[in-house]
Amino acid sequence: MAAPSFHADEIAAQALGDGVIGDTPAIRSFMPEQHRDFFAGLPYLFAGLVDAAGAPIATILTGRPGFVAAEDPVTLRVSALPAGDDPAAAVLRPAAEIGLLGLDFSTRRRNRANGRVAAIDPAGFTVSVEQSFGNCPKYIQRRAVEPAPRVAGPTETLTRLDEAARALIAGADTFFVASRARSGVGPAAGADISHRGGRPGFVRVAGDVLTIPDFSGNRYFNTLGNFLGEKRASLLFLDFDSGDVLTLQGEVAIDWDGSEADGFEGARRSWRFRALHGWRRPGAVPLRWLFLDASPFLARTGAWAAPD
C-alpha cells in the first residue's frame, strides 16, 4: 500500500482553506531522475531541521554544483555542513528530521525532499528521503547567482528585531519558512522548508511581529498544516547583495477567515509570526544574486492597505 501524501493536519488545513485534494501521485516516496539531476546542479540548498527543544530551525548550505548528489532514488548526499556560527550546526544529528528545498532562482524551478539524516561525517551528511515532490513556480523572483568570497563577520544574537533586521524584512521579496509536524500525526510527517515570495514589502513588520499574506499555491498546505499542530517555526531571510543571513525562531498564529488580509490583494488568509530570538550572520553565504525579473504572478497581488 502506498504511503499517504498528507498527514492529518495537512488534510485539516486543506479543509479550512481551499478544500481537501486527496492523495496525489506528484508526492512520491522516492526521487525521480529529473529531481536527482536537478539537485546535482545547484550551488545552494535550503534545509529545515529541529533543535533540541523540538523547534524548527532554517538554514542554507552551499557548495560547488554537484555538492548535492543522489546516490540512489531514496538517498541524497550533501557534501557540506552548517558553518560553526550557524545555529543549525548543533542540531544536525543522525536520525534527525530534515526538510530540503532545492530552488533554482534562474529558472523558478523548485523541488522538495523530506526525510531523516542517515549519517554524518566530517565532509557532509546523507539523507534518507521519505517524500519527494515539486512545487509550482509562483511568486519566485528570477535571479542569477555567482560565487563570491565568504567574508563573514561575527554572528549577532538577537533577543528582538532591531532596526537593521526590520529593514531587511520590510524590503524582502523572498524568504524561507521551516516548520514541522506535531508528534503522533501519522505518516507523511516530519520537518519541512518552503519558499515564500511577493512584492518587496509583502511581509508587514510591527515590532517583533511579522504578518505574511497567504497566496494561492499548489493547495497542499504543507506549511500551514504543520502550523496547525506545531506553532513554532523558523524564518530565513537572505540579503542577496551582501550574503547576509537573518534566521529567526518564533511562534505562528493563522488567520483563516482572512480578516487581517482584507487589505492585501491576492491573499485569502494570512499568518502572524512573533519572533522570539534570532541570529544575524553577516556575509555568511559565499554567493551573490543579480535580480533579473519579478514573478509574473505578482501582478495578481497588491500591497498592504494603510491602517485606518
Coordinates of C-alpha atoms in Angstrom, one line a residue:
M1 CA 0.0 0.0 0.0
A2 CA 1.4 3.4 -1.0
A3 CA 2.2 5.9 1.8
P4 CA -0.3 8.7 2.1
S5 CA 0.6 12.1 0.5
F6 CA -0.5 14.2 3.5
H7 CA -0.7 13.9 7.3
A8 CA -3.8 14.6 9.3
D9 CA -3.1 18.3 10.0
E10 CA -2.3 19.0 6.3
I11 CA -5.7 17.5 5.4
A12 CA -7.4 19.6 8.1
A13 CA -5.7 22.7 6.7
Q14 CA -6.8 21.9 3.2
A15 CA -10.4 21.6 4.5
L16 CA -10.1 25.0 6.2
G17 CA -8.6 26.5 3.1
D18 CA -9.3 25.5 -0.5
G19 CA -10.7 22.0 0.0
V20 CA -9.2 18.6 0.5
I21 CA -7.5 17.3 -2.6
G22 CA -6.8 13.7 -1.6
D23 CA -3.6 11.7 -2.3
T24 CA -1.6 12.8 -5.3
P25 CA 1.0 10.9 -7.4
A26 CA 3.0 14.1 -7.5
I27 CA 4.2 13.3 -4.0
R28 CA 6.5 10.3 -4.1
S29 CA 8.4 8.2 -1.7
F30 CA 11.5 8.4 -4.0
M31 CA 13.2 11.0 -6.2
P32 CA 12.5 10.7 -9.9
E33 CA 15.5 11.0 -12.2
Q34 CA 14.8 14.6 -13.1
H35 CA 14.7 15.6 -9.4
R36 CA 18.0 13.8 -8.8
D37 CA 19.6 15.7 -11.8
F38 CA 18.1 19.0 -10.6
F39 CA 19.6 18.8 -7.1
A40 CA 23.0 17.9 -8.6
G41 CA 23.1 21.2 -10.5
L42 CA 22.6 23.5 -7.5
P43 CA 25.3 25.6 -5.7
Y44 CA 23.0 26.1 -2.7
L45 CA 20.4 24.2 -0.7
F46 CA 17.8 25.2 1.9
A47 CA 17.2 23.0 4.9
G48 CA 14.8 22.8 7.8
L49 CA 16.0 21.0 11.0
V50 CA 14.7 20.6 14.5
D51 CA 16.5 21.8 17.6
A52 CA 16.8 20.1 21.0
A53 CA 13.6 21.7 22.2
G54 CA 11.7 20.5 19.2
A55 CA 11.5 23.8 17.4
P56 CA 12.3 24.2 13.7
I57 CA 15.4 25.9 12.5
A58 CA 16.1 27.0 8.9
T59 CA 19.5 27.2 7.2
I60 CA 21.2 27.4 3.8
L61 CA 24.1 25.2 2.7
T62 CA 26.4 26.0 -0.2
G63 CA 29.0 24.3 -2.4
R64 CA 30.1 23.8 -6.0
P65 CA 27.4 22.3 -8.2
G66 CA 27.4 18.6 -7.5
F67 CA 27.8 19.0 -3.8
V68 CA 24.3 17.6 -3.5
A69 CA 24.2 14.2 -5.2
A70 CA 21.6 11.4 -5.3
E71 CA 23.3 8.1 -4.5
D72 CA 20.0 6.3 -5.4
P73 CA 16.3 7.3 -5.7
V74 CA 16.0 7.4 -1.9
T75 CA 19.3 8.8 -0.8
L76 CA 20.8 12.3 -1.0
R77 CA 24.4 13.0 -0.2
V78 CA 25.1 16.6 0.8
S79 CA 28.8 17.4 0.8
A80 CA 28.6 20.4 3.2
L81 CA 27.9 21.1 6.8
P82 CA 26.4 24.2 8.5
A83 CA 29.2 26.6 9.5
G84 CA 30.1 26.7 13.1
D85 CA 28.4 30.0 13.6
D86 CA 25.2 28.7 12.1
P87 CA 22.5 28.0 14.8
A88 CA 21.6 24.9 12.8
A89 CA 25.1 23.4 13.2
A90 CA 24.4 22.0 16.7
V91 CA 21.1 20.2 15.7
L92 CA 22.3 18.3 12.7
R93 CA 22.5 14.7 14.0
P94 CA 21.8 11.1 12.9
A95 CA 18.1 10.2 12.7
A96 CA 17.0 13.9 12.8
E97 CA 14.1 15.1 10.8
I98 CA 15.1 17.2 7.9
G99 CA 13.3 19.1 5.1
L100 CA 15.3 20.1 2.0
L101 CA 14.4 22.6 -0.7
G102 CA 16.2 22.9 -4.0
L103 CA 15.4 26.1 -5.8
D104 CA 16.9 27.4 -9.0
F105 CA 16.1 31.1 -9.0
S106 CA 17.2 31.5 -12.6
T107 CA 14.5 29.1 -13.9
R108 CA 12.0 29.4 -11.0
R109 CA 12.1 25.6 -10.5
R110 CA 11.9 24.1 -7.1
N111 CA 11.8 20.6 -5.6
R112 CA 11.4 19.3 -2.1
A113 CA 13.0 16.2 -0.5
N114 CA 12.0 15.5 3.1
G115 CA 13.2 12.6 5.3
R116 CA 15.8 11.9 8.0
V117 CA 19.5 12.3 8.4
A118 CA 21.0 8.8 7.9
A119 CA 24.7 9.6 8.6
I120 CA 27.1 12.5 9.3
D121 CA 30.8 12.7 8.6
P122 CA 33.4 15.5 8.6
A123 CA 32.6 16.3 4.9
G124 CA 28.8 16.3 5.0
F125 CA 25.8 14.1 5.6
T126 CA 23.4 11.7 4.0
V127 CA 19.6 11.9 3.9
S128 CA 17.1 9.0 3.6
V129 CA 14.4 10.5 1.5
E130 CA 10.8 9.8 2.5
Q131 CA 8.9 12.3 0.4
S132 CA 9.9 14.0 -2.9
F133 CA 7.8 16.5 -4.8
G134 CA 8.0 19.5 -7.0
N135 CA 6.3 22.9 -6.4
C136 CA 4.8 25.4 -8.8
P137 CA 7.0 28.4 -9.9
K138 CA 4.6 31.0 -8.5
Y139 CA 6.0 34.1 -6.7
I140 CA 9.7 33.2 -7.3
Q141 CA 11.7 36.3 -8.4
R142 CA 14.2 35.3 -11.1
R143 CA 17.8 35.9 -10.1
A144 CA 21.3 34.8 -11.5
V145 CA 23.8 33.6 -9.0
E146 CA 27.6 33.9 -8.9
P147 CA 30.2 32.8 -6.4
A148 CA 31.8 35.4 -4.1
P149 CA 34.3 35.3 -1.3
R150 CA 33.0 34.4 2.1
V151 CA 33.9 37.3 4.3
A152 CA 31.8 36.5 7.3
G153 CA 31.5 38.9 10.3
P154 CA 30.7 37.8 13.8
T155 CA 27.3 36.3 14.4
E156 CA 25.0 38.6 16.3
T157 CA 22.3 37.1 18.6
L158 CA 19.0 38.9 18.7
T159 CA 16.5 38.9 21.5
R160 CA 14.2 41.1 19.5
L161 CA 14.2 42.6 16.0
D162 CA 16.4 45.6 15.7
E163 CA 16.2 48.4 13.0
A164 CA 18.5 46.5 10.6
A165 CA 16.5 43.3 10.9
R166 CA 13.2 45.1 10.3
A167 CA 14.7 46.9 7.3
L168 CA 15.8 43.6 5.7
I169 CA 12.4 42.0 6.3
A170 CA 10.4 45.1 5.1
G171 CA 12.3 45.2 1.8
A172 CA 12.3 41.5 1.2
D173 CA 10.6 39.9 -1.8
T174 CA 11.6 36.3 -0.7
F175 CA 12.0 34.3 2.5
F176 CA 12.0 30.7 3.6
V177 CA 10.0 29.1 6.4
A178 CA 10.9 25.9 8.2
S179 CA 8.1 24.0 10.0
R180 CA 7.5 20.5 11.4
A181 CA 4.5 18.2 12.0
R182 CA 3.5 17.5 15.6
S183 CA 4.3 14.2 17.1
G184 CA 1.8 11.4 16.5
V185 CA 0.1 13.0 13.5
G186 CA 0.8 9.9 11.4
P187 CA 2.7 9.1 8.2
A188 CA 3.9 11.9 5.9
A189 CA 5.0 13.9 9.0
G190 CA 8.4 15.4 9.7
A191 CA 10.4 18.6 9.1
D192 CA 9.8 20.8 6.1
I193 CA 11.1 24.0 4.5
S194 CA 9.3 26.1 2.0
H195 CA 9.7 29.3 -0.1
R196 CA 7.5 32.4 0.2
G197 CA 7.6 35.4 -2.3
G198 CA 5.8 38.6 -3.1
R199 CA 6.4 42.2 -3.9
P200 CA 9.0 44.0 -1.8
G201 CA 7.2 44.8 1.5
F202 CA 4.8 41.8 1.3
V203 CA 5.9 40.9 4.8
R204 CA 4.4 43.5 7.2
V205 CA 6.6 44.3 10.3
A206 CA 5.3 45.7 13.5
G207 CA 7.7 45.4 16.4
D208 CA 8.6 41.8 16.7
V209 CA 5.6 40.6 14.8
L210 CA 5.5 39.7 11.1
T211 CA 2.3 39.4 9.1
I212 CA 2.5 37.3 6.0
P213 CA -0.2 37.1 3.3
D214 CA -1.0 33.5 2.1
F215 CA -1.3 33.5 -1.7
S216 CA -2.9 30.7 -3.8
G217 CA -0.4 27.9 -4.4
N218 CA -0.4 24.2 -5.0
R219 CA -3.2 23.6 -2.4
Y220 CA -1.0 21.2 -0.5
F221 CA -1.0 23.3 2.7
N222 CA 2.2 21.6 3.9
T223 CA 3.4 24.6 5.9
L224 CA 0.0 25.8 7.3
G225 CA -0.9 22.1 8.1
N226 CA 2.3 21.9 10.2
F227 CA 1.4 25.1 11.9
L228 CA -2.0 23.7 13.0
G229 CA -0.3 21.2 15.3
E230 CA 3.1 22.8 15.9
K231 CA 3.0 26.6 16.2
R232 CA 6.8 27.0 16.4
A233 CA 8.6 28.0 13.1
S234 CA 11.8 29.4 11.8
L235 CA 12.2 32.0 9.1
L236 CA 15.3 32.7 7.0
F237 CA 15.9 36.0 5.1
L238 CA 18.7 36.5 2.7
D239 CA 20.4 39.7 1.6
F240 CA 21.0 38.7 -2.0
D241 CA 23.5 41.6 -2.4
S242 CA 25.7 41.0 0.6
G243 CA 25.3 37.3 1.5
D244 CA 24.0 38.3 5.0
V245 CA 21.6 35.8 6.6
L246 CA 18.9 36.5 9.2
T247 CA 17.5 33.4 10.9
L248 CA 14.5 33.8 13.3
Q249 CA 12.7 31.4 15.6
G250 CA 9.2 32.2 16.9
E251 CA 5.5 31.2 17.1
V252 CA 2.8 31.4 14.5
A253 CA -0.9 32.1 14.5
I254 CA -3.1 31.7 11.4
D255 CA -5.9 34.0 10.4
W256 CA -8.1 31.6 8.5
D257 CA -11.1 33.9 7.9
G258 CA -8.9 36.4 6.1
S259 CA -9.8 39.5 8.2
E260 CA -6.2 40.5 8.5
A261 CA -5.6 40.0 4.8
D262 CA -8.5 42.2 3.7
G263 CA -6.1 45.0 2.9
F264 CA -3.9 42.8 0.8
E265 CA -4.9 42.0 -2.8
G266 CA -4.5 38.3 -3.8
A267 CA -4.4 36.9 -0.3
R268 CA -7.2 34.8 1.1
R269 CA -5.7 34.4 4.5
S270 CA -2.6 35.4 6.5
W271 CA -0.4 34.3 9.3
R272 CA 1.5 36.1 12.1
F273 CA 4.9 35.2 13.2
R274 CA 6.2 36.5 16.6
A275 CA 10.0 36.5 16.6
L276 CA 11.3 35.2 20.0
H277 CA 15.0 35.2 19.1
G278 CA 17.3 35.3 16.1
W279 CA 20.7 35.3 14.6
R280 CA 22.3 37.7 12.1
R281 CA 25.3 36.3 10.2
P282 CA 26.9 39.0 8.1
G283 CA 28.5 37.7 4.8
A284 CA 27.7 34.1 5.7
V285 CA 26.8 33.0 2.2
P286 CA 29.6 33.0 -0.4
L287 CA 27.2 33.7 -3.3
R288 CA 25.6 36.8 -4.7
W289 CA 22.4 37.0 -6.7
L290 CA 21.6 39.5 -9.5
F291 CA 17.9 40.4 -9.9
L292 CA 16.6 39.6 -13.3
D293 CA 12.8 40.0 -13.2
A294 CA 9.8 39.6 -10.8
S295 CA 7.4 36.7 -10.9
P296 CA 4.5 37.4 -13.4
F297 CA 2.2 36.1 -10.7
L298 CA 2.9 39.3 -8.6
A299 CA 0.6 41.1 -11.0
R300 CA -2.3 39.4 -9.1
T301 CA -1.1 40.7 -5.8
G302 CA -1.1 44.1 -4.2
A303 CA 0.3 45.7 -1.1
W304 CA -0.9 46.1 2.5
A305 CA -3.6 48.8 2.8
A306 CA -2.8 51.7 5.0
P307 CA -4.2 51.2 8.5
D308 CA -7.4 53.2 9.4

